[in-house]
Coordinates of C-alpha atoms in Angstrom, one line a residue:
M1 CA 203.7 102.9 133.1
K2 CA 204.4 104.5 136.5
K3 CA 207.0 106.7 134.9
S4 CA 204.6 107.7 132.2
L5 CA 201.9 108.8 134.6
L6 CA 204.4 110.7 136.7
S7 CA 205.7 112.4 133.6
I8 CA 202.2 113.5 132.7
T9 CA 201.7 114.9 136.2
L10 CA 205.0 116.7 136.1
T11 CA 204.3 118.1 132.6
S12 CA 200.9 119.2 133.8
L13 CA 202.3 121.2 136.7
I14 CA 204.9 122.8 134.4
F15 CA 202.1 123.6 131.9
I16 CA 200.1 125.3 134.6
A17 CA 203.1 127.3 135.7
F18 CA 203.8 128.5 132.2
A19 CA 200.1 129.4 131.7
V20 CA 200.3 131.6 134.8
I21 CA 203.6 133.2 133.6
A22 CA 202.1 133.8 130.1
Y23 CA 199.0 135.5 131.6
F24 CA 201.1 138.0 133.5
A25 CA 203.4 138.5 130.6
L26 CA 200.4 139.4 128.4
E27 CA 199.1 141.6 131.1
N28 CA 202.3 143.6 131.4
S29 CA 202.7 143.7 127.6
L30 CA 199.2 145.1 127.2
N31 CA 199.6 147.6 130.0
E32 CA 202.7 149.0 128.4
S33 CA 200.9 149.4 125.1
S34 CA 198.8 152.5 124.4
T35 CA 197.7 151.8 120.8
L36 CA 194.3 150.3 121.6
L37 CA 191.1 152.3 121.1
I38 CA 188.3 150.5 123.0
T39 CA 184.9 151.8 121.7
E40 CA 182.7 150.1 124.4
D41 CA 181.5 153.4 125.8
R42 CA 181.1 155.1 122.5
E43 CA 177.7 156.3 121.3
W44 CA 176.3 154.8 118.0
D45 CA 173.8 155.7 115.4
L46 CA 171.5 152.8 114.5
Q47 CA 169.3 152.1 111.5
L48 CA 167.0 149.0 111.9
N49 CA 163.8 148.1 110.2
D50 CA 163.5 151.5 108.5
N51 CA 163.8 153.2 112.0
S52 CA 166.7 155.4 112.9
Y53 CA 168.1 155.9 116.4
A54 CA 170.8 158.4 117.4
H55 CA 173.4 158.4 120.2
L56 CA 172.7 154.9 121.6
S57 CA 174.9 153.1 124.1
N58 CA 176.0 149.5 123.6
S59 CA 173.4 148.3 126.1
E60 CA 170.6 150.2 124.4
I61 CA 171.6 148.7 121.0
I62 CA 171.5 145.2 122.6
A63 CA 168.0 145.8 123.9
L64 CA 166.7 146.7 120.5
V65 CA 168.4 143.8 118.7
R66 CA 167.0 141.3 121.1
T67 CA 163.4 142.2 120.1
S68 CA 163.7 143.5 116.6
F69 CA 166.6 141.9 114.8
H70 CA 165.7 138.6 112.9
K71 CA 167.0 136.4 110.2
N72 CA 168.2 138.0 107.0
M73 CA 167.5 141.5 108.4
T74 CA 170.2 144.1 108.1
M75 CA 171.1 146.9 110.6
T76 CA 173.5 149.7 110.2
L77 CA 175.7 150.9 113.0
S78 CA 177.9 154.1 112.7
T79 CA 180.1 156.2 114.9
S80 CA 182.8 158.8 114.5
F81 CA 186.2 158.6 116.0
S82 CA 189.6 160.2 115.8
Y83 CA 192.8 158.1 115.8
D84 CA 196.4 158.3 114.6
A85 CA 197.4 155.1 112.8
S86 CA 200.1 156.7 110.6
A87 CA 203.0 155.3 112.7
M88 CA 201.7 151.8 113.2
D89 CA 203.0 148.7 111.4
F90 CA 199.7 146.9 111.1
P91 CA 196.7 149.2 112.0
T92 CA 193.7 146.9 112.5
L93 CA 190.0 147.1 113.1
F94 CA 188.8 144.2 115.1
Y95 CA 185.1 143.2 115.3
P96 CA 183.6 140.1 117.0
A97 CA 180.6 139.0 114.9
N98 CA 179.0 135.7 115.6
H99 CA 176.6 134.3 113.0
V100 CA 176.3 137.4 111.0
D101 CA 177.4 138.7 107.6
L102 CA 179.4 141.9 107.8
A103 CA 180.4 144.9 105.6
V104 CA 182.5 147.7 107.0
Y105 CA 183.0 151.2 105.7
L106 CA 185.3 154.0 106.7
D107 CA 183.7 157.2 105.6
D108 CA 182.5 156.1 102.1
M109 CA 185.3 153.6 101.5
L110 CA 184.5 149.9 101.7
L111 CA 187.1 148.2 104.0
F112 CA 185.6 144.8 104.2
D113 CA 182.8 142.6 103.0
S114 CA 182.6 139.1 104.5
T115 CA 183.2 136.3 102.0
E116 CA 180.9 133.8 103.6
K117 CA 177.4 135.0 102.7
V118 CA 174.3 134.1 104.8
S119 CA 172.7 131.0 103.5
N120 CA 169.1 130.0 104.0
T121 CA 170.2 126.5 105.1
C122 CA 173.6 126.8 106.8
T123 CA 174.9 129.3 109.3
Y124 CA 178.5 130.5 109.2
G125 CA 180.1 133.8 110.2
F126 CA 181.3 132.6 113.6
G127 CA 184.4 134.3 115.0
F128 CA 186.4 137.5 114.9
Y129 CA 186.9 139.8 111.9
T130 CA 190.3 141.5 111.6
I131 CA 190.3 144.3 109.0
A132 CA 193.4 146.2 107.9
L133 CA 193.2 150.0 108.1
P134 CA 195.1 152.5 106.0
K135 CA 198.1 154.1 107.7
Q136 CA 196.8 157.6 108.3
N137 CA 195.6 160.0 110.9
Y138 CA 191.9 159.8 111.3
E139 CA 190.0 163.0 112.4
N140 CA 186.3 162.6 113.0
A141 CA 186.2 159.6 110.6
V142 CA 182.8 157.8 110.3
L143 CA 183.0 154.1 110.9
T144 CA 180.0 152.1 109.6
F145 CA 179.0 148.5 110.0
E146 CA 176.3 146.7 108.0
I147 CA 175.3 143.6 109.8
T148 CA 173.0 140.9 108.5
A149 CA 171.5 138.3 110.8
S150 CA 171.9 134.6 109.9
D151 CA 169.1 133.2 112.0
D152 CA 166.4 134.1 114.5
Y153 CA 167.7 132.3 117.6
H154 CA 171.4 132.6 117.4
Y155 CA 173.5 134.6 119.7
N156 CA 173.9 137.7 117.5
S157 CA 176.5 139.5 119.4
V158 CA 176.6 143.2 118.9
E159 CA 179.9 144.0 120.5
P160 CA 182.1 147.1 120.4
P161 CA 185.0 147.0 117.9
L162 CA 188.7 147.6 118.7
V163 CA 191.1 149.7 116.8
G164 CA 194.9 149.4 117.2
E165 CA 198.1 147.5 116.4
Y166 CA 197.3 143.9 115.3
T167 CA 199.6 142.4 117.9
D168 CA 198.1 144.5 120.7
I169 CA 194.6 143.4 119.7
L170 CA 195.7 139.7 119.6
F171 CA 197.3 140.1 123.1
F172 CA 194.2 141.8 124.4
Q173 CA 191.8 139.1 123.2
T174 CA 194.2 136.3 124.4
R175 CA 194.3 137.9 127.8
K176 CA 190.5 138.1 128.0
Q177 CA 190.2 134.4 127.2
I178 CA 193.4 133.0 128.6
A179 CA 191.6 130.7 130.9
P180 CA 189.5 128.7 128.3
L181 CA 192.4 128.9 125.9
A182 CA 195.0 127.4 128.3
V183 CA 192.5 124.8 129.7
G184 CA 191.5 123.8 126.2
I185 CA 195.1 123.3 125.0
Y186 CA 196.0 121.4 128.2
M187 CA 192.9 119.1 128.0
I188 CA 193.7 118.2 124.4
V189 CA 197.3 117.4 125.2
F190 CA 196.4 115.5 128.4
G191 CA 193.6 113.6 126.8
V192 CA 195.6 112.5 123.8
A193 CA 198.4 111.4 126.1
L194 CA 196.0 109.3 128.1
I195 CA 194.6 107.7 124.9
I196 CA 198.2 106.9 123.7
L197 CA 199.1 105.4 127.1
C198 CA 195.9 103.2 127.1
L199 CA 196.8 102.0 123.6
I200 CA 200.4 101.2 124.6
F201 CA 199.7 99.6 128.0
Y202 CA 196.2 98.1 127.4
K203 CA 197.4 94.7 128.6
I204 CA 198.4 95.9 132.1
F205 CA 196.0 98.8 132.9
S206 CA 193.6 97.7 135.6
M207 CA 191.4 100.7 134.9
L208 CA 191.7 100.8 131.1
R209 CA 188.1 101.8 130.3
E210 CA 188.0 104.6 132.8
L211 CA 191.3 106.0 131.5
L212 CA 190.4 105.6 127.9
Y213 CA 187.0 107.3 128.3
S214 CA 188.6 110.0 130.4
G215 CA 191.2 110.7 127.6
I216 CA 188.5 110.8 124.9
L217 CA 186.2 113.1 127.0
M218 CA 189.1 115.5 127.9
T219 CA 190.2 115.7 124.3
L220 CA 186.6 116.5 123.1
L221 CA 186.0 119.1 125.9
G222 CA 189.4 120.6 125.1
L223 CA 188.3 121.1 121.5
W224 CA 185.0 122.6 122.7
C225 CA 186.9 125.0 125.0
L226 CA 189.2 126.2 122.2
S227 CA 186.4 126.5 119.6
S228 CA 184.1 128.3 122.1
C229 CA 186.7 131.0 122.8
G230 CA 186.8 133.3 119.9
I231 CA 190.6 133.5 119.8
S232 CA 190.6 130.3 117.8
A233 CA 189.1 132.3 114.9
F234 CA 192.5 134.0 114.6
F235 CA 194.0 130.8 113.3
L236 CA 191.1 128.7 111.9
S237 CA 188.3 129.5 109.4
P238 CA 185.0 130.6 110.9
S239 CA 183.2 127.6 109.4
L240 CA 185.6 125.1 110.9
V241 CA 185.5 126.7 114.3
Y242 CA 181.7 126.7 114.2
L243 CA 181.6 122.9 113.3
L244 CA 184.2 122.0 115.9
K245 CA 182.3 123.9 118.6
Y246 CA 179.1 121.9 118.2
A247 CA 180.5 118.5 117.0
S248 CA 183.0 118.3 119.9
L249 CA 180.3 119.3 122.4
Y250 CA 177.8 116.7 121.1
C251 CA 180.4 113.9 121.1
A252 CA 181.5 114.8 124.6
I253 CA 177.9 114.7 125.9
T254 CA 177.4 111.4 124.1
I255 CA 180.6 109.8 125.7
F256 CA 179.8 111.1 129.1
L257 CA 177.3 108.4 130.1
P258 CA 179.7 105.4 129.3
Y259 CA 182.4 107.4 131.1
L260 CA 180.3 107.5 134.2
N261 CA 179.5 103.8 133.9
S262 CA 183.3 103.0 133.7
I263 CA 183.8 104.8 137.0
H264 CA 180.8 103.4 138.8
S265 CA 178.8 100.6 137.3
I266 CA 175.2 101.7 136.6
N267 CA 174.1 98.2 135.8
R268 CA 172.0 99.2 132.8
P269 CA 174.2 98.1 129.9
K270 CA 171.5 97.9 127.3
L271 CA 170.2 101.4 128.2
I272 CA 173.8 102.9 128.1
F273 CA 174.6 101.2 124.9
G274 CA 171.3 102.2 123.3
M275 CA 171.6 105.9 124.3
T276 CA 175.3 106.2 123.4
T277 CA 174.8 104.5 120.0
T278 CA 171.7 106.6 119.2
F279 CA 173.3 110.0 120.0
L280 CA 176.6 109.1 118.5
S281 CA 174.9 108.1 115.2
L282 CA 172.8 111.3 115.4
T283 CA 176.0 113.4 115.8
L284 CA 177.7 111.7 112.8
V285 CA 174.6 112.2 110.6
A286 CA 174.4 115.9 111.7
I287 CA 178.0 116.4 110.8
F288 CA 177.6 114.8 107.4
L289 CA 174.5 116.9 106.7
H290 CA 176.1 120.1 107.9
L291 CA 179.2 119.6 105.7
N292 CA 176.8 119.2 102.7
T293 CA 175.2 122.5 103.7
T294 CA 171.7 121.0 104.0
F295 CA 171.4 121.2 107.7
N296 CA 172.7 123.4 110.6
I297 CA 174.4 121.2 113.2
D298 CA 173.3 123.6 115.9
R299 CA 169.6 122.6 115.3
L300 CA 170.2 119.6 117.6
F301 CA 171.4 121.8 120.4
P302 CA 168.2 121.6 122.5
L303 CA 168.1 117.8 122.2
Y304 CA 171.7 117.5 123.5
M305 CA 171.0 119.9 126.3
F306 CA 168.2 117.6 127.4
Y307 CA 170.6 114.7 127.3
T308 CA 173.1 116.8 129.3
I309 CA 170.6 117.5 132.0
F310 CA 169.8 113.8 132.2
D311 CA 173.5 113.1 132.6
L312 CA 173.8 115.8 135.3
I313 CA 170.8 114.4 137.2
L314 CA 172.4 110.9 137.1
L315 CA 175.7 112.4 138.2
I316 CA 174.2 114.1 141.2
Y317 CA 172.4 110.9 142.1
L318 CA 175.7 109.1 142.0
D319 CA 177.3 111.8 144.1
V320 CA 174.7 111.5 146.8
H321 CA 174.8 107.7 146.6
C322 CA 178.6 107.6 147.0
I323 CA 178.4 110.0 150.0
F324 CA 175.6 108.6 152.0
Q325 CA 175.8 104.9 151.0
K326 CA 179.6 105.0 151.2
E327 CA 180.0 103.0 148.0
G328 CA 183.1 103.3 146.0
S329 CA 186.5 104.8 146.9
K330 CA 187.3 108.3 147.8
S331 CA 188.9 108.6 144.3
V332 CA 185.6 107.8 142.7
L333 CA 183.8 110.3 144.9
Y334 CA 186.2 113.1 144.2
T335 CA 186.0 112.3 140.5
F336 CA 182.2 112.5 140.6
L337 CA 182.3 115.8 142.5
S338 CA 184.8 117.4 140.1
I339 CA 182.8 116.2 137.0
S340 CA 179.6 117.6 138.7
I341 CA 181.2 121.1 139.1
F342 CA 182.4 121.0 135.5
A343 CA 179.1 119.7 134.1
V344 CA 177.1 122.4 135.9
F345 CA 179.2 125.2 134.4
I346 CA 178.9 123.6 130.9
V347 CA 175.1 123.5 131.2
L348 CA 175.0 127.1 132.4
D349 CA 177.3 128.3 129.7
N350 CA 175.3 126.6 126.9
V351 CA 171.8 127.4 128.4
I352 CA 172.7 131.1 128.5
L353 CA 174.1 130.9 125.0
F354 CA 171.0 129.2 123.7
Q355 CA 168.5 131.4 125.5
D356 CA 170.2 134.5 124.1
I357 CA 170.1 136.3 127.4
N358 CA 173.7 137.2 127.7
F359 CA 174.5 139.9 125.2
I360 CA 177.1 141.7 127.3
P361 CA 180.5 140.5 126.1
S362 CA 182.2 140.9 129.5
K363 CA 179.6 138.6 131.2
Y364 CA 180.1 136.0 128.4
F365 CA 183.8 136.0 128.9
L366 CA 183.4 135.8 132.6
L367 CA 181.1 132.8 132.2
Q368 CA 183.7 131.2 129.9
T369 CA 186.3 131.8 132.6
I370 CA 184.1 130.2 135.2
T371 CA 183.6 127.2 132.9
A372 CA 187.4 127.0 132.4
I373 CA 187.8 127.0 136.2
G374 CA 185.4 124.1 136.4
A375 CA 187.5 122.3 133.8
F376 CA 190.6 123.1 135.8
V377 CA 189.1 121.5 138.9
F378 CA 188.2 118.4 136.9
I379 CA 191.8 118.3 135.6
V380 CA 193.4 118.7 139.0
V381 CA 191.2 115.9 140.4
Q382 CA 192.1 113.7 137.5
L383 CA 195.8 114.3 138.1
L384 CA 195.4 113.5 141.8
N385 CA 193.6 110.3 140.8
F386 CA 196.4 109.3 138.5
L387 CA 198.9 110.0 141.2
L388 CA 196.8 107.9 143.6
F389 CA 196.5 105.2 141.0
T390 CA 200.3 105.3 140.5
I391 CA 201.0 105.0 144.2
E392 CA 198.4 102.2 144.7
N393 CA 199.6 100.4 141.6
E394 CA 203.2 100.6 142.9
K395 CA 202.1 99.2 146.3
L396 CA 200.2 96.4 144.5
E397 CA 203.2 95.6 142.3
S398 CA 205.4 95.5 145.4
K399 CA 203.0 93.2 147.1
N400 CA 202.6 90.9 144.1
H401 CA 206.4 90.8 143.7
H402 CA 206.7 89.8 147.4
L403 CA 204.1 87.1 146.9
N404 CA 205.8 86.0 143.8
V405 CA 209.1 85.7 145.6
L406 CA 207.4 83.7 148.3
A407 CA 205.8 81.4 145.8
Y408 CA 208.9 80.8 143.7
T409 CA 211.7 81.0 146.3
D410 CA 212.9 78.4 148.8
A411 CA 212.6 80.0 152.2
M412 CA 215.7 78.4 153.7
T413 CA 218.3 78.8 150.9
N414 CA 216.8 81.8 149.0
L415 CA 217.3 79.8 145.8
A416 CA 214.5 79.2 143.4
N417 CA 212.1 76.4 144.4
R418 CA 210.6 73.4 142.6
A419 CA 207.6 75.5 141.3
F420 CA 210.0 77.9 139.7
V421 CA 211.9 75.0 138.1
D422 CA 208.7 73.6 136.7
A423 CA 207.8 77.0 135.2
K424 CA 211.3 77.3 133.8
M425 CA 211.1 73.9 132.2
S426 CA 207.8 74.8 130.5
E427 CA 209.6 77.8 129.0
L428 CA 212.3 75.5 127.7
D429 CA 209.8 73.3 126.1
A430 CA 208.3 76.3 124.4
N431 CA 211.6 76.9 122.6
P432 CA 212.7 73.5 121.4
S433 CA 215.4 74.9 119.1
E434 CA 217.4 76.4 122.0
D435 CA 220.2 74.3 123.6
Y436 CA 220.6 74.1 127.3
C437 CA 222.1 72.0 130.1
I438 CA 220.4 70.6 133.2
I439 CA 222.6 69.6 136.2
S440 CA 221.1 67.4 138.9
L441 CA 222.9 67.6 142.3
D442 CA 222.4 65.6 145.5
L443 CA 224.0 66.7 148.8
N444 CA 225.7 63.7 150.4
G445 CA 225.2 62.8 154.1
L446 CA 222.4 65.3 155.0
K447 CA 220.4 62.6 156.8
E448 CA 223.5 61.6 158.9
V449 CA 224.1 65.2 159.8
N450 CA 220.5 65.7 160.9
D451 CA 220.6 62.4 162.9
T452 CA 224.0 63.0 164.5
Y453 CA 224.2 66.8 165.1
G454 CA 220.6 67.9 164.8
H455 CA 218.5 69.7 162.2
D456 CA 220.2 73.1 162.9
A457 CA 223.5 71.6 161.7
G458 CA 221.6 70.1 158.7
D459 CA 220.1 73.5 157.9
K460 CA 223.5 75.1 158.1
L461 CA 224.9 72.5 155.6
L462 CA 222.0 73.2 153.2
I463 CA 222.5 77.0 153.4
T464 CA 226.3 76.8 153.0
F465 CA 226.0 74.5 150.0
A466 CA 223.3 76.7 148.4
Y467 CA 225.5 79.7 148.8
I468 CA 228.5 78.0 147.1
L469 CA 226.3 76.6 144.4
N470 CA 224.8 80.0 143.6
D471 CA 228.1 81.7 143.8
T472 CA 229.5 79.3 141.2
F473 CA 226.6 79.1 138.7
G474 CA 224.2 81.9 139.6
D475 CA 225.6 84.4 137.1
L476 CA 225.3 81.9 134.3
G477 CA 221.8 80.4 134.8
L478 CA 219.2 79.2 137.3
T479 CA 220.1 77.6 140.6
A480 CA 217.3 76.0 142.5
R481 CA 216.6 73.7 145.4
N482 CA 214.3 70.9 144.1
G483 CA 213.4 69.6 147.6
G484 CA 215.2 68.0 150.5
D485 CA 218.9 67.5 149.6
E486 CA 218.3 67.8 145.8
F487 CA 219.4 70.8 143.7
V488 CA 219.0 71.7 140.1
V489 CA 221.0 74.1 137.8
I490 CA 219.9 75.1 134.3
L491 CA 222.5 76.7 132.0
H492 CA 222.3 78.2 128.5
D493 CA 225.1 78.4 125.9
I494 CA 227.8 76.6 127.9
T495 CA 230.4 74.1 126.7
I496 CA 231.2 70.8 128.3
E497 CA 234.7 72.0 129.0
K498 CA 233.5 75.1 130.8
L499 CA 230.9 73.1 132.7
D500 CA 233.5 70.5 133.9
T501 CA 235.7 73.4 135.1
L502 CA 232.9 74.9 137.1
L503 CA 232.0 71.6 138.7
L504 CA 235.7 71.0 139.6
M505 CA 235.7 74.5 141.3
L506 CA 232.6 73.5 143.2
N507 CA 234.2 70.3 144.4
I508 CA 237.4 72.2 145.4
R509 CA 235.4 74.7 147.5
L510 CA 233.5 71.9 149.2
A511 CA 236.7 70.1 149.9
H512 CA 238.0 73.2 151.7
L513 CA 234.9 73.2 153.9
D514 CA 235.4 69.4 154.5
A515 CA 239.0 70.2 155.7
N516 CA 237.8 72.9 158.1
E517 CA 234.8 70.8 159.4
P518 CA 235.9 67.1 159.1
L519 CA 233.0 65.8 161.1
V520 CA 230.5 67.0 158.4
N521 CA 230.4 65.7 154.9
H522 CA 230.4 68.6 152.4
S523 CA 230.5 66.5 149.2
V524 CA 227.9 66.4 146.4
A525 CA 226.9 63.9 143.7
F526 CA 226.0 65.4 140.3
G527 CA 225.0 64.5 136.8
Y528 CA 224.2 66.6 133.8
A529 CA 222.5 66.2 130.4
F530 CA 222.3 68.5 127.3
H531 CA 219.2 69.2 125.2
H532 CA 221.2 68.4 122.0
E533 CA 221.6 64.8 123.4
F534 CA 217.8 64.4 123.4
P535 CA 216.6 66.9 120.7
D536 CA 213.1 65.5 120.5
E537 CA 212.5 65.1 124.3
S538 CA 211.0 67.5 126.9
A539 CA 213.0 69.3 129.6
H540 CA 211.6 66.9 132.1
T541 CA 213.1 63.9 130.2
I542 CA 216.5 65.7 130.2
L543 CA 216.2 66.3 134.0
M544 CA 215.5 62.6 134.4
A545 CA 218.6 61.7 132.4
A546 CA 220.7 64.1 134.5
D547 CA 219.2 62.4 137.6
K548 CA 220.2 58.9 136.4
R549 CA 223.8 60.1 135.8
M550 CA 223.8 61.8 139.2
Y551 CA 222.8 58.5 141.0
K552 CA 225.5 56.6 139.1
T553 CA 228.0 59.2 140.4
K554 CA 226.6 58.8 143.9
N555 CA 227.0 55.0 143.8
R556 CA 230.6 55.3 142.7
Q557 CA 231.3 57.8 145.5
K558 CA 229.9 55.3 148.1
K559 CA 232.0 52.4 146.7
S560 CA 235.2 54.4 146.5
N561 CA 234.8 56.1 150.0
P562 CA 232.8 53.8 152.3
T563 CA 233.1 55.9 155.4
P564 CA 230.4 56.4 158.1
K565 CA 229.6 59.8 156.6
D566 CA 228.6 58.2 153.3
R567 CA 226.6 55.4 154.7

């Protein structure tokens, strides 16, 4: 899990670096190109509502459209231009037309007529139109646009067209919207990665809900960023872009409240569940009706803006509460602040879009860029939070491991203790078909050593024996101190012949110690039992059988060697 989160962080930094490199690459590529004819400062002739206007600037056209251009009305824009397209590979006319039906003429020749006609019930025509031009040299050619409005309140953009090589136009638009484009792609990738991580590691994530909601929210906002920047219309149909824009925004707004609750408990579970369920159901119904062309999904936009403002007020309250009441960690506070910045930009973006007060394209692109910056701040804080989570989780795992070692390790010998043996025996009972061997060992003469030479000498005897025991059997199974002078070894997949050989080696090593320290008894009594000898019995019963055999061996040792050390 730690490696996965660190991988996401590293990938994110690489992605950001590539986005910056791509931006400057596009900038240099565009600067080297001279094929674009930008008509923003060109004068236009306008015919609207049986009125004709000559030599209007783009801003003057916008002022007329805001007050006089309504649903199903058609206006005609025309201008003359000179341009040499004879040497181009793909001479293209590019026109952004949101929520309108479009017909384009060059002199008297029809170049384009939009295939998605304006309907009385459903609005399409969202995106960019790219129109192929004949390869020729144009001298004072008259370019005419017939534009039909699809609704009264939509953002009916009257924007200047571009003429040039297709790739140059694509680069130009990509550069203008590189911020929302890059942020949108990254948020989708990052969000999906979080969702997958939550599904894989759901049993061990301590902050599963927060990460899962964060992944879903980032994926939805990424879809909204991509569908909001018109560059997506180069690759997707206008109707799909239109649906994605509103559906992703509505779902993101809906999921926002439970996301906040996952970070900082609001203690209103019924209210949160009720609002989330209601708005999510409303979104699904709106999508269904929209797909059946009986309802425009954007009709619900004011309602969701109200819901967004409610979320924003709640978010600001939580910000203030965390700052002044000092509740929650710094991670929670930074997350709230980053979401607040992002939410404010989203509200501004959509309020301006809905109020139809931003007709100047450069301002709209600037606002999208600011929104993308807000999203970038949110992403950076999320990355820092995940890094912090990874570090804190590593510290917690290290602490838990240390506590686990203390709980299951004998402090003197560093072997497993009785609690670990009990846990191991429960595992053995859970797999009754598996064969194993339990050895019970009792160190001879420990009491005499303690009484004669002191407890330090007794401790040394225990530590020395534990080292030899673990060195002999440690690679093959579990070696443990069961308490006092009693030890236990549990082995899997071992034959009696190999076991007897290992026990003989143990006795030989103890005999060498006995020869070097003749005043201390280094002998041990042992007994062992196999599971296949008692196939229907528990591991505890097999340990008791090994104990009985060990005591028989101990009694034989006392009878055969009745020295003071063995008494």
